[in-house]
Coordinates of C-alpha atoms and ligand atoms in Angstrom, one line a residue:
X1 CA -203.7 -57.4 -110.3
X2 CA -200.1 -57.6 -109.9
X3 CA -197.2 -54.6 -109.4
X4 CA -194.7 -53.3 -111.8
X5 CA -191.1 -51.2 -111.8
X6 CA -192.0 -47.9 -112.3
X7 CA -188.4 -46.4 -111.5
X8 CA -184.6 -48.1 -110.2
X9 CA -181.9 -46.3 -108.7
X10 CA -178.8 -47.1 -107.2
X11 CA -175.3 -45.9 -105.2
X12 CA -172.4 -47.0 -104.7
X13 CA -169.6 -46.2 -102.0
X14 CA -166.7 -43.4 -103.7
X15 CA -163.7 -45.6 -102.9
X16 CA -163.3 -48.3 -105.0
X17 CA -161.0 -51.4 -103.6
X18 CA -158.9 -53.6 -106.7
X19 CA -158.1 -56.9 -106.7
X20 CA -154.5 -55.9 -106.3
X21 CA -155.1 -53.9 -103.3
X22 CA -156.8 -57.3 -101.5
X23 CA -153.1 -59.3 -102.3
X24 CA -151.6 -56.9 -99.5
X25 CA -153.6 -58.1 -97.2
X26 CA -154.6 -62.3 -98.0
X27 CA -152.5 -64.6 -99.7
X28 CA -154.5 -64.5 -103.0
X29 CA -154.0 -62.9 -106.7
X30 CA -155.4 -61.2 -109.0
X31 CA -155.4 -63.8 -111.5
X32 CA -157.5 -66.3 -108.8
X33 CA -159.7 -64.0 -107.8
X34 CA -161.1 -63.0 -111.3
X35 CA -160.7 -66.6 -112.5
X36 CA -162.5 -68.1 -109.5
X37 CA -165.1 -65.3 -109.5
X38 CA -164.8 -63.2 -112.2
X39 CA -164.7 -60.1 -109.8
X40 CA -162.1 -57.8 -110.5
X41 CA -163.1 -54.7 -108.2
X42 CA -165.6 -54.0 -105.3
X43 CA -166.6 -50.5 -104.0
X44 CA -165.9 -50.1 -100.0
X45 CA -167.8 -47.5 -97.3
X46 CA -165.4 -45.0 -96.2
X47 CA -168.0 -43.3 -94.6
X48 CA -171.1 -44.2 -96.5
X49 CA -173.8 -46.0 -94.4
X50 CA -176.8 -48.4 -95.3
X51 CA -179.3 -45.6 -94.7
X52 CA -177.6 -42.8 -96.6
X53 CA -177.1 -45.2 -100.0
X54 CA -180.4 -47.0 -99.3
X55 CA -181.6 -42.8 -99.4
X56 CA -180.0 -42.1 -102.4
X57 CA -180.8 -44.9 -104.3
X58 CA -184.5 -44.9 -103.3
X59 CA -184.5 -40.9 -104.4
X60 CA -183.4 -41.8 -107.7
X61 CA -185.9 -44.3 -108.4
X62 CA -188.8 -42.4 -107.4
X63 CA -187.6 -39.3 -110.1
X64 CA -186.8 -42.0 -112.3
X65 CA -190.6 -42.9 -111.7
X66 CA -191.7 -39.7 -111.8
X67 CA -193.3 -39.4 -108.0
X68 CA -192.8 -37.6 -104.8
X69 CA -191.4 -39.2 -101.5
X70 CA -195.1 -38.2 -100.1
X71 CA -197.2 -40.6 -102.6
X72 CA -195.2 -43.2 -101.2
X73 CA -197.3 -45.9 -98.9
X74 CA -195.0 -48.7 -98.0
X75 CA -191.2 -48.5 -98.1
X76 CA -189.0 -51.7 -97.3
X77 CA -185.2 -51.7 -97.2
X78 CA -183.5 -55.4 -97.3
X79 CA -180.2 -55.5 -95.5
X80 CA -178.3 -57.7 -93.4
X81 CA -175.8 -55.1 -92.0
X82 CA -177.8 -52.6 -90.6
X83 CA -175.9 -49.9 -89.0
X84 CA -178.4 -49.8 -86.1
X85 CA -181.0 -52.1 -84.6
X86 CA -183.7 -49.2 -84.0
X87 CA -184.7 -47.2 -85.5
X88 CA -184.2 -49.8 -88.3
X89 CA -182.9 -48.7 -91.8
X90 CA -186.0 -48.4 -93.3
X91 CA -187.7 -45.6 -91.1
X92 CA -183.9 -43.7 -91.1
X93 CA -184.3 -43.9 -95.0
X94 CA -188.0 -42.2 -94.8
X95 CA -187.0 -39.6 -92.6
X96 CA -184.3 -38.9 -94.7
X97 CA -186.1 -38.6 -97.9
X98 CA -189.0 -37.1 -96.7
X99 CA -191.7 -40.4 -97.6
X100 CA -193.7 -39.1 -94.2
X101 CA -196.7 -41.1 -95.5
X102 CA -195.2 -44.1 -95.7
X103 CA -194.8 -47.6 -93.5
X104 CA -191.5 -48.5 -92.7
X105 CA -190.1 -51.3 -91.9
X106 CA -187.0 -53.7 -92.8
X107 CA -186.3 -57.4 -93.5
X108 CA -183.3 -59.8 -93.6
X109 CA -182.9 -62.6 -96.1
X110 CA -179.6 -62.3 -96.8
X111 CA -178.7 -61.9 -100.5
X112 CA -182.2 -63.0 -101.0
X113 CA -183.6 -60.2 -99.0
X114 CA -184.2 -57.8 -102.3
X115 CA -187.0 -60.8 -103.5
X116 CA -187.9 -61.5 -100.4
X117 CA -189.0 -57.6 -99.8
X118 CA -190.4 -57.6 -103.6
X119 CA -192.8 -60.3 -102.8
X120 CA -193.9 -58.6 -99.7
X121 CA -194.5 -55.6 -101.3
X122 CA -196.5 -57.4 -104.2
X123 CA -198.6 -59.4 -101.3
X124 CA -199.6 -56.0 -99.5
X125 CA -200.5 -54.5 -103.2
X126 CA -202.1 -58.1 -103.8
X127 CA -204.6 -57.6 -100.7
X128 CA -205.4 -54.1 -101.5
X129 CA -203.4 -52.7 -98.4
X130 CA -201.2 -50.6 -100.6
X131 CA -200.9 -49.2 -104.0
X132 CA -197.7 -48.8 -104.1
X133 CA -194.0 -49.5 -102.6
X134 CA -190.4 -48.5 -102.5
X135 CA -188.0 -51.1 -101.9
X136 CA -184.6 -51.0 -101.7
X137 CA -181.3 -53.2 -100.9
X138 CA -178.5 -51.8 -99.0
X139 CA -175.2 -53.3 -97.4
X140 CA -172.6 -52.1 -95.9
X141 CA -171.1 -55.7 -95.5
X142 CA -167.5 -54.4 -95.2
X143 CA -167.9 -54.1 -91.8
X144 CA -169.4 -58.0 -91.3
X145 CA -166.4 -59.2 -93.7
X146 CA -163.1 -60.4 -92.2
X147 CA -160.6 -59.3 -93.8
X148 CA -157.6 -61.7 -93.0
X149 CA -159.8 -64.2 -94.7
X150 CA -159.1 -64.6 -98.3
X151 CA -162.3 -67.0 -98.3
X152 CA -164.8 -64.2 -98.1
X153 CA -162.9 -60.9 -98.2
X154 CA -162.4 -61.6 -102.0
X155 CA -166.3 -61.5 -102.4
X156 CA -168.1 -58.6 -100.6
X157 CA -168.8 -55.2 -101.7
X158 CA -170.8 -52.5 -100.5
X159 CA -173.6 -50.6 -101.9
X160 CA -177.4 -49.9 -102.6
X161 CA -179.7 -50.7 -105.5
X162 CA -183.7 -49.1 -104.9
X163 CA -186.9 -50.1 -107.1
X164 CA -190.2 -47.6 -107.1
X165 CA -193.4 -50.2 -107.7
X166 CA -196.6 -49.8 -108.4
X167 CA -200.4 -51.8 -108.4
X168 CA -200.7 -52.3 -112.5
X169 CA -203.9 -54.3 -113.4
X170 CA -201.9 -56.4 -116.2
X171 CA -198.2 -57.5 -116.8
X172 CA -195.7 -56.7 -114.0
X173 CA -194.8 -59.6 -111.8
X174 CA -196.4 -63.0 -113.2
X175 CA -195.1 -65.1 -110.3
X176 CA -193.1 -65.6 -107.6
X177 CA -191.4 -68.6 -105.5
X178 CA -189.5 -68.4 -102.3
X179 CA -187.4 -71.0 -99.5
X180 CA -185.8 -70.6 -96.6
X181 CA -183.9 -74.1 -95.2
X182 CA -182.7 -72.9 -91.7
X183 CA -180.9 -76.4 -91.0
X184 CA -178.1 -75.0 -93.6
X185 CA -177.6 -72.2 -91.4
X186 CA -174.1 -72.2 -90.3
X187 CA -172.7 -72.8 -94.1
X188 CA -172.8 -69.0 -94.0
X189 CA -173.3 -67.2 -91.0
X190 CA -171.7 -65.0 -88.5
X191 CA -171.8 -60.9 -87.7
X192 CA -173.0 -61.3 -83.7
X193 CA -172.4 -59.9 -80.8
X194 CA -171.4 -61.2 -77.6
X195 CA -174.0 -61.8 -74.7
X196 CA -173.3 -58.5 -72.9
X197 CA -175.6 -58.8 -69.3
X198 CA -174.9 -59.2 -65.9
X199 CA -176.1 -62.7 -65.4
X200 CA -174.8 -64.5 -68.5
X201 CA -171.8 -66.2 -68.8
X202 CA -169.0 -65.5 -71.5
X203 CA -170.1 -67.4 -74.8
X204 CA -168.9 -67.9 -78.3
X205 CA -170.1 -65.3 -80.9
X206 CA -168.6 -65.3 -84.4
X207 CA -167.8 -61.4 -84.8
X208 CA -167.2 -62.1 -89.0
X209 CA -169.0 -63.8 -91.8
X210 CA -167.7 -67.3 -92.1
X211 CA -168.3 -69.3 -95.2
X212 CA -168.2 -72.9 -96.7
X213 CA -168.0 -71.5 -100.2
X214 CA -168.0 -75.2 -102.0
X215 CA -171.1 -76.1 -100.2
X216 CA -172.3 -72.2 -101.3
X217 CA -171.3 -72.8 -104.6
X218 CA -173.1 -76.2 -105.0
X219 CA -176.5 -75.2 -103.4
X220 CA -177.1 -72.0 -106.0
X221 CA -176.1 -74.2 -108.7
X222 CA -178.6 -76.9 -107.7
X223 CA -181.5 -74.7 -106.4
X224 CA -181.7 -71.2 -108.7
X225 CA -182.4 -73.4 -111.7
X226 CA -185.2 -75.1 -109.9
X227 CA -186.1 -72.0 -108.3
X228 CA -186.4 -70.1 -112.0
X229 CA -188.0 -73.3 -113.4
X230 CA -190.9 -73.3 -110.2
X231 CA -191.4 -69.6 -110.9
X232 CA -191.3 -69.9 -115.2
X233 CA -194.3 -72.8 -114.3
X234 CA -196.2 -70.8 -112.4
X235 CA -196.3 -68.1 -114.9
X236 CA -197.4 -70.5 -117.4
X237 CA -193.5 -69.9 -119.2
X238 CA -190.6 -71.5 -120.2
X239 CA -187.1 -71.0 -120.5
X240 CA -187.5 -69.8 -124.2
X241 CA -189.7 -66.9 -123.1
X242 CA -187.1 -65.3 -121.1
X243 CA -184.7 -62.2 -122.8
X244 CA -183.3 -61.6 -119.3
X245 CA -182.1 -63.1 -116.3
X246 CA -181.2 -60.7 -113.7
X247 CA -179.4 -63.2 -110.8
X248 CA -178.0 -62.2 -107.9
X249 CA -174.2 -61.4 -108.4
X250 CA -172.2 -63.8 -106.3
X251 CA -169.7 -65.4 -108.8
X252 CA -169.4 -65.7 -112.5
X253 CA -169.0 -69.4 -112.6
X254 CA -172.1 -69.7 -110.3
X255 CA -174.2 -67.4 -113.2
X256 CA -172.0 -69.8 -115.7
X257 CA -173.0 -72.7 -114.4
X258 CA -177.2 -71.7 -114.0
X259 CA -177.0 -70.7 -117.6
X260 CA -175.6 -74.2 -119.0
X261 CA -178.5 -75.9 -116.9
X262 CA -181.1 -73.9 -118.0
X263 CA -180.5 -74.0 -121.4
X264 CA -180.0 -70.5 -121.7
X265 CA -177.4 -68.7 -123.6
X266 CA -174.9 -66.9 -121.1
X267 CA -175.7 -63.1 -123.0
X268 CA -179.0 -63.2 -121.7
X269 CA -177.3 -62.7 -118.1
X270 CA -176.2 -59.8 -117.4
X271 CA -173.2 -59.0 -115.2
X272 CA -172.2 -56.4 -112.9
X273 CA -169.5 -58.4 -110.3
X274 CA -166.7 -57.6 -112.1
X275 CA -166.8 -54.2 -111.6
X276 CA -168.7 -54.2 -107.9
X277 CA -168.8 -58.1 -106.4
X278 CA -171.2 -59.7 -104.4
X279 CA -173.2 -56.5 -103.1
X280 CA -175.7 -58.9 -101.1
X281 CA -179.6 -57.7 -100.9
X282 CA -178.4 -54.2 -102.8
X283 CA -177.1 -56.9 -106.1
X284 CA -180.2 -57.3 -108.4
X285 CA -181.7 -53.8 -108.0
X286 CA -178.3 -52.6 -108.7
X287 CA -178.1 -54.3 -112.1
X288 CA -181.3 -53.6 -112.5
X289 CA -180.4 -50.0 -112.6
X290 CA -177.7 -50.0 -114.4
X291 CA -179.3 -51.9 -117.0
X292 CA -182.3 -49.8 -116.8
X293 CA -180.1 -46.5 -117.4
X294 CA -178.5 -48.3 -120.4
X295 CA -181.7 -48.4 -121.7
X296 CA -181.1 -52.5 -121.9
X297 CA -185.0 -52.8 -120.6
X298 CA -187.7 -52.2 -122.6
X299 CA -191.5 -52.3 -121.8
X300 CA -193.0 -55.5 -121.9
X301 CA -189.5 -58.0 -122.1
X302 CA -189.7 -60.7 -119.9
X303 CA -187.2 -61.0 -117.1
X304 CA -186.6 -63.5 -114.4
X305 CA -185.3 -62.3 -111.2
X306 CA -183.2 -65.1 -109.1
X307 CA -180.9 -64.7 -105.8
X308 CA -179.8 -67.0 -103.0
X309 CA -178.1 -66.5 -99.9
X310 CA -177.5 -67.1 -96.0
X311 CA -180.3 -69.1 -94.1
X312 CA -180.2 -70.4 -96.3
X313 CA -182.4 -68.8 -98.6
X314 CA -183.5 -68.6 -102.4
X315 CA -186.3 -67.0 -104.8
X316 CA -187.3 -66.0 -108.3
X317 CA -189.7 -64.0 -109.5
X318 CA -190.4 -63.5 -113.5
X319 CA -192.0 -60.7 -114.5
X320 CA -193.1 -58.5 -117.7
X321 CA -190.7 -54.9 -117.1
Ligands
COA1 N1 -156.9 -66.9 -103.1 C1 -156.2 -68.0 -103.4 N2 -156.5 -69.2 -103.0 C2 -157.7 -69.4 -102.4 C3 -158.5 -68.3 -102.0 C4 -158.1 -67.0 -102.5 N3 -158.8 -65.9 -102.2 N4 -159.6 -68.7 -101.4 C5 -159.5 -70.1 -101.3 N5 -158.3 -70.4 -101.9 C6 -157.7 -71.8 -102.0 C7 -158.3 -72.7 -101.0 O1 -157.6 -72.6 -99.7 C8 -158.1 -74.0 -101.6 O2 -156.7 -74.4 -101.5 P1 -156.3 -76.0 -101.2 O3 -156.8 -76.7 -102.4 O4 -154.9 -75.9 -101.0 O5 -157.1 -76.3 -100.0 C9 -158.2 -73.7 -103.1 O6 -158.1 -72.3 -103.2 C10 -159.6 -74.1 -103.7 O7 -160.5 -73.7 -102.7 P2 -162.1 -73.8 -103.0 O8 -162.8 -73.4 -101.8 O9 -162.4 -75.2 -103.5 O10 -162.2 -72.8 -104.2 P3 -163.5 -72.5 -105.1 O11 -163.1 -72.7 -106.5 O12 -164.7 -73.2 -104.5 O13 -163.6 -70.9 -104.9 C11 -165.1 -69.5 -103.7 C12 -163.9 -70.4 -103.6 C13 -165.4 -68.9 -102.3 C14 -164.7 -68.3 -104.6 C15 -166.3 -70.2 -104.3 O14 -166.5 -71.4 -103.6 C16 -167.5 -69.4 -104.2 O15 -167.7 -68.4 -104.9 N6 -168.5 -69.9 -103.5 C17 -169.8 -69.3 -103.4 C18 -169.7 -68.2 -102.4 C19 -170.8 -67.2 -102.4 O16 -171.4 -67.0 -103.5 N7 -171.2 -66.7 -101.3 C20 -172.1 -65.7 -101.1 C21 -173.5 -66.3 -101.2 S1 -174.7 -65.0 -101.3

């Protein structure tokens, strides 16, 4: 028994933010920010908050799927800038859409949140607590990203990508891997709040995401190909059996870089950064949709899902779409 992608969705912010708009406020280009990254534009909230693109996304994917809001049993939303701390995203997002019959609930893993909710919602399926699931990965990291720091504010955009899964008795998801190394923490970390009661003291916080992008850089290289290799062995696979790999979008030279080591021939992974950045937890299920409205998925291919991100934390997941 495993679970499958029945329908994808996705939304982005209206206001899209160029390259050239980011030189009037860091001392950057262009030139160095595509070449470096290969991201040309990102799309930032005006207005637009986790919960209302986390809603629209997660209502497309259940009419791409065909089902109501009611049939749905567990709904997860992965984020790491939630506008709120309670109610959390995720029950916001069911009210909203109207899933009354569902459970609720969110999780943080950073740009490997998306997987990280994925693999929950295949465990609950697994043990025959729920049929089915919608998941979905939504930032609004605009608001996290500082932006007199040409170090990160290049990076970040905002947006929402949704998946509608369901209990299948064959194909789906063939397997799954996961890590989380805490001691990396503060290589990227930040976003708190200062300790606001009457008997404690004044403390450091770090208000903004703050990066060491090199040490970033060289941990994705290193661990997504071992990550995708774990998760190809475990599904009895190799390298050669993949026609897609769907990564998380942080850089172009990261994705680069993966495909040399794995062998793999760079058209087999897609893009989307160029066009939206690093959207976080909301990045695969955002190419995911996009590629699935293309019509660039068809039943039965064999994709490998990959993302890393603050915790640190990693995961893959192949599956059969
Ligand atoms: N514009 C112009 N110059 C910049 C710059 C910018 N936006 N950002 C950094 N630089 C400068 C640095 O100050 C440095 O200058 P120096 O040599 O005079 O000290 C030089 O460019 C090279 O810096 P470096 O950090 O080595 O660049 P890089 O090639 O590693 O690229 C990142 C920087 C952030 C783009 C890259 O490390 C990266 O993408 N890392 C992964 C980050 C990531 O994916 N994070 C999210 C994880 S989910």
């Amino acid at each position: 028994m495993s679970i499958r992608i029945m329908g994808t969705g996705s939304a982005l912010p209206g206001r899209r933010v160029e390259n050239r708009e980011i030189v009037e406020l860091v001392d950057t280009s262009d030139e160095w920010i595509r070449e470096r990254t290969g991201i040309g534009s990102r799309h930032v909230s005006t207005g637009e908050t986790v919960v209302a693109l986390a809603a629209d996304a997660c209502g497309q994917a259940l009419a791409d799927a065909g089902r109501q809001a009611e049939e749905v049993e567990l709904l997860l939303v992965a984020t790491c800038s939630p506008e709120d701390v309670a109610p959390c995203m995720a029950c916001q997002v069911q009210s909203r859409i109207g899933a009354g019959n569902a459970v609720a609930f969110d999780l943080n893993a950073a740009c490997a949140g998306f997987l990280f909710a994925l693999h929950t919602a295949w465990a609950y399926v697994e043990a025959g607590i729920y049929r089915n699931a919608l998941i979905a990965g939504s930032e609004v990291l605009s608001k996290l990203v500082d932006w007199e720091d040409r170090g990160t504010c290049i990076l970040f955009g905002d947006g929402a990508g949704a998946v509608y899964v369901e209990k299948c008795e064959t194909g789906g998801i063939l397997s799954f891997v996961q890590h989380a190394d805490g001691s990396r923490g503060a290589v990227l970390a930040g976003g708190s709040r200062p300790l606001e009661n009457p008997w404690a003291g004044q403390r450091d916080f770090q208000k903004f995401l703050r990066m060491d992008g090199r040490e970033v850089f060289a941990f994705a290289l290193r661990q997504v190909p071992l990550n995708v290799e774990e998760a190809l062995g475990k599904a009895h696979l190799t390298v050669g059996d993949v026609e897609l790999f769907v990564l998380h979008q942080a850089n172009r030279r990261i994705i680069e870089g993966i495909s040399k080591r794995l062998g793999a021939d760079i058209s087999l992974f897609p893009m989307n950064l160029d066009q939206v950045g690093n959207t976080s937890s909301a990045a695969i299920p955002l190419l995911l949709d996009q590629l699935n409205r293309k019509g660039k998925l068809r039943r039965g291919m064999r994709l490998v899902l990959s993302g890393f991100g603050a915790g640190l934390t990693c995961g893959a997941c192949v599956m059969e779409w």
